[in-house]
Amino acid sequence: MSRQSINGAQGVHHAVAAAVPRNVARRPDPVTEPAAVRWLLTGLALLFLALFLVVPLIAVFYQALNKGLGFYLESLADADALSAIKLTVITAAIAVPLNLAFGLAASWCIAKFEFRGKALLTTLIDLPFSVSPVISGLIYVLMFGAQGWFGPWLQAHDVQIIFAVPGIVLATIFVTFPFVARELIPLMQAQGNDEEEAAHVLGASGWQIFRRVTLPNVKWGLLYGVILCNARAMGEFGAVSVVSGHIRGQTDTMPLHVEILYNEYNFSAAFAVASVLALLALVTLGLKLLAERHLSAELSAASNVPAHAGPVTPPNHATHATQPHPLTQGEL
């Protein structure tokens, strides 16, 4: 380029700069809201949380301890309260592991394989989210009740499901089984199948691939789903209320026992049992935040890994020595 062309371009640049006034205000960023709007929205959000979460939580513990610590402990040591706590723990101890096994298997099949009926299976997993818990309880009554489909056969064999512990467990399993699968499916889909295929090439069996490759990669998502499943199992009211029969000291879980005490105007004892559920909610929230942080890190790592990090180079001994796979032929 000649010197004359360069000088001409510089002249045009200076002319344009001179034509623009120096006191023109910089245009605001269209993405950033004014400070007043941000403070207003933040204040409204905090006010909403305080009114609908913090204040009710404080009220639960205030009412629970209203008559002193002695009455609080006495309410929790009551035979009916202990029976309700025991039944709640037993129900969760049965429902959560079963939902863990189902959710892990279903998410592995949906995320890692293609098969007929995959869309139908995904839809069925979401079914408890679209059906009222009360309706799900009524379904079990119509199936296993005295006048239900299997009622005469169950009575003939002296098997009781409705108004007994098995019915409570079945209803709890139904309303809680989507949680584990729904947390694992997107995580497994984001991670892809590259590591599983590499392990298969190295000669790993299906169980070895699942145990040593797939499961370690989803451990935090699995914990997150289990935490949500356990919280819902212990706090379920609608479906359990239909199938339990409200037999005091036998088929009452903690939420049902709180309702009975409240209807009897025994408010302090009702809030004492409710405070146990509130403490469970706080512990669940803490564990949820911990698992959510690790889960977000895993999702970010899975989504940021490019298909090819660089030019494809022929394999050599140095490359394999510096980048070992979690499964090697010597370990299989």
XYZ file of C-alpha atoms in Angstrom, residues 79-317:
239
model
C -45.686 -44.342 72.084
C -47.762 -43.211 69.091
C -45.123 -40.682 68.048
C -42.354 -43.283 68.252
C -44.492 -45.689 66.227
C -45.054 -43.016 63.564
C -41.338 -42.204 63.408
C -40.451 -45.898 63.190
C -42.954 -46.546 60.387
C -41.724 -43.508 58.457
C -38.111 -44.696 58.670
C -39.049 -48.262 57.667
C -41.052 -47.012 54.680
C -38.194 -44.818 53.476
C -35.657 -47.605 54.082
C -37.633 -49.875 51.736
C -38.766 -47.368 49.100
C -35.505 -45.461 48.581
C -33.232 -48.452 47.767
C -35.849 -49.901 45.407
C -36.221 -46.573 43.622
C -32.449 -46.236 43.524
C -32.112 -49.584 41.753
C -34.968 -48.841 39.344
C -33.812 -45.296 38.592
C -30.243 -46.374 37.968
C -31.271 -49.188 35.640
C -33.871 -47.105 33.788
C -31.566 -44.130 33.295
C -28.740 -46.386 32.061
C -31.041 -47.994 29.499
C -32.541 -44.693 28.318
C -29.283 -42.733 28.131
C -26.934 -45.407 26.799
C -29.060 -47.559 24.461
C -31.569 -47.232 21.641
C -34.557 -49.593 21.713
C -38.230 -49.741 20.865
C -40.470 -48.277 23.530
C -37.826 -45.844 24.807
C -40.161 -42.839 24.523
C -42.941 -44.802 26.255
C -40.639 -45.732 29.152
C -39.585 -42.092 29.547
C -43.238 -41.032 29.629
C -44.146 -43.665 32.216
C -41.331 -42.481 34.474
C -42.937 -39.027 34.530
C -46.389 -40.442 35.300
C -46.309 -39.823 39.102
C -45.581 -36.148 38.420
C -48.829 -35.796 36.473
C -51.082 -37.889 38.757
C -52.335 -36.596 42.090
C -50.973 -38.593 45.059
C -54.520 -39.065 46.313
C -55.492 -40.630 42.967
C -52.503 -42.965 43.132
C -53.604 -44.071 46.603
C -57.124 -44.727 45.343
C -55.681 -46.855 42.528
C -54.079 -49.161 45.084
C -57.333 -49.320 47.055
C -59.216 -50.345 43.893
C -56.607 -53.009 43.162
C -55.839 -54.472 46.595
C -58.801 -53.387 48.733
C -61.483 -55.758 50.028
C -63.697 -54.972 47.020
C -60.797 -54.564 44.585
C -59.527 -56.727 41.766
C -57.231 -58.824 43.946
C -59.118 -58.314 47.225
C -60.878 -61.730 47.397
C -57.682 -63.598 46.553
C -55.697 -61.651 49.168
C -58.356 -62.307 51.814
C -58.392 -66.010 50.965
C -54.629 -66.177 51.509
C -54.708 -63.937 54.620
C -52.608 -61.212 52.966
C -53.384 -57.588 53.850
C -51.976 -54.753 51.763
C -54.421 -51.878 52.177
C -54.584 -50.378 55.695
C -51.248 -52.042 56.443
C -47.533 -51.402 55.981
C -47.285 -52.986 52.475
C -49.851 -50.543 51.104
C -47.971 -47.588 52.591
C -44.714 -48.821 51.051
C -46.323 -49.359 47.627
C -47.902 -45.898 47.610
C -44.604 -44.303 48.669
C -42.672 -46.148 45.966
C -45.108 -44.955 43.307
C -44.904 -41.256 44.179
C -41.105 -41.250 44.593
C -39.726 -43.470 41.832
C -39.139 -40.703 39.197
C -36.646 -38.720 41.298
C -33.512 -40.825 40.839
C -34.102 -41.528 37.148
C -34.905 -37.908 36.357
C -31.620 -36.737 37.884
C -29.463 -39.367 36.181
C -30.873 -39.367 32.635
C -29.674 -35.867 31.602
C -26.320 -36.399 33.313
C -25.676 -39.683 31.489
C -26.803 -38.199 28.181
C -24.436 -35.251 28.618
C -21.498 -37.545 29.374
C -22.030 -39.637 26.247
C -20.822 -43.163 25.542
C -17.142 -42.566 24.731
C -15.712 -43.994 27.954
C -18.033 -47.016 27.889
C -17.070 -47.764 24.281
C -13.377 -47.445 25.139
C -13.801 -49.867 28.030
C -15.660 -52.294 25.757
C -12.799 -52.168 23.237
C -10.393 -53.034 26.062
C -12.453 -56.161 26.736
C -14.547 -55.102 29.734
C -17.810 -56.880 30.387
C -21.100 -55.041 30.801
C -20.974 -55.301 34.599
C -17.372 -54.042 34.688
C -18.254 -51.076 32.467
C -21.204 -50.199 34.671
C -19.347 -50.634 37.966
C -16.012 -49.019 37.083
C -16.891 -46.439 34.419
C -20.570 -45.450 34.464
C -21.284 -45.513 38.201
C -18.275 -43.387 39.319
C -19.210 -40.739 36.742
C -22.752 -40.315 38.090
C -22.166 -40.724 41.829
C -23.089 -37.128 42.713
C -26.171 -37.126 40.503
C -27.177 -40.418 42.111
C -26.761 -38.933 45.592
C -28.814 -35.905 44.557
C -31.680 -38.107 43.375
C -31.549 -40.258 46.508
C -31.739 -37.167 48.740
C -34.843 -35.888 46.949
C -36.410 -39.351 46.944
C -35.837 -39.798 50.676
C -37.244 -36.357 51.514
C -40.410 -37.047 49.519
C -40.775 -40.552 51.013
C -40.644 -39.269 54.594
C -42.925 -36.309 53.936
C -45.542 -37.974 51.710
C -49.089 -37.369 52.903
C -51.742 -37.724 50.181
C -51.189 -41.260 48.879
C -50.256 -42.630 52.304
C -53.334 -41.066 53.875
C -55.608 -42.981 51.485
C -54.049 -46.429 51.946
C -53.090 -46.258 55.636
C -56.527 -46.229 57.269
C -55.228 -43.858 59.997
C -54.845 -46.668 62.549
C -53.148 -44.894 65.406
C -49.945 -46.516 66.541
C -49.931 -48.934 63.574
C -50.302 -47.255 60.178
C -49.679 -43.589 60.951
C -46.526 -42.022 59.551
C -45.170 -38.737 60.877
C -47.231 -36.472 58.565
C -50.411 -38.389 59.438
C -49.599 -38.277 63.146
C -49.154 -34.499 62.934
C -52.612 -34.220 61.371
C -54.204 -36.329 64.114
C -52.596 -34.307 66.903
C -53.595 -31.038 65.272
C -57.206 -32.158 64.851
C -57.237 -33.015 68.558
C -56.117 -29.429 69.343
C -52.853 -30.766 70.763
C -50.921 -28.073 68.955
C -47.632 -28.232 70.856
C -47.298 -31.986 70.365
C -48.249 -31.633 66.700
C -45.578 -29.006 66.141
C -43.064 -31.097 68.088
C -43.431 -33.948 65.600
C -43.532 -31.452 62.740
C -40.213 -30.014 63.921
C -38.597 -33.409 63.278
C -39.763 -33.193 59.665
C -38.505 -29.605 59.521
C -35.073 -30.690 60.774
C -35.080 -33.410 58.142
C -35.864 -30.758 55.519
C -32.941 -28.606 56.662
C -30.528 -31.541 56.584
C -31.855 -32.521 53.161
C -31.336 -28.959 51.933
C -27.719 -28.969 53.097
C -26.978 -32.306 51.447
C -28.836 -31.170 48.320
C -26.666 -28.062 48.015
C -23.523 -30.157 48.392
C -24.617 -32.691 45.789
C -25.898 -29.947 43.471
C -22.518 -28.233 43.476
C -20.681 -31.398 42.483
C -23.401 -32.293 39.968
C -23.101 -28.896 38.266
C -19.350 -29.373 38.035
C -19.826 -32.775 36.418
C -22.364 -31.423 33.907
C -20.057 -28.529 33.014
C -17.131 -30.868 32.554
C -19.205 -33.183 30.372
C -20.558 -30.362 28.186
C -17.194 -28.596 27.753
C -15.218 -31.617 26.565
C -14.821 -31.244 22.779
C -15.207 -34.179 20.462
C -11.588 -33.733 19.265
C -9.280 -31.742 21.514
C -6.754 -31.292 18.715
C -5.377 -32.866 15.597
C -5.533 -36.613 15.537
C -2.095 -38.081 16.145
C -1.095 -41.683 15.663
C -0.934 -43.617 18.914
C 2.449 -44.294 20.423
C 3.825 -45.650 23.645
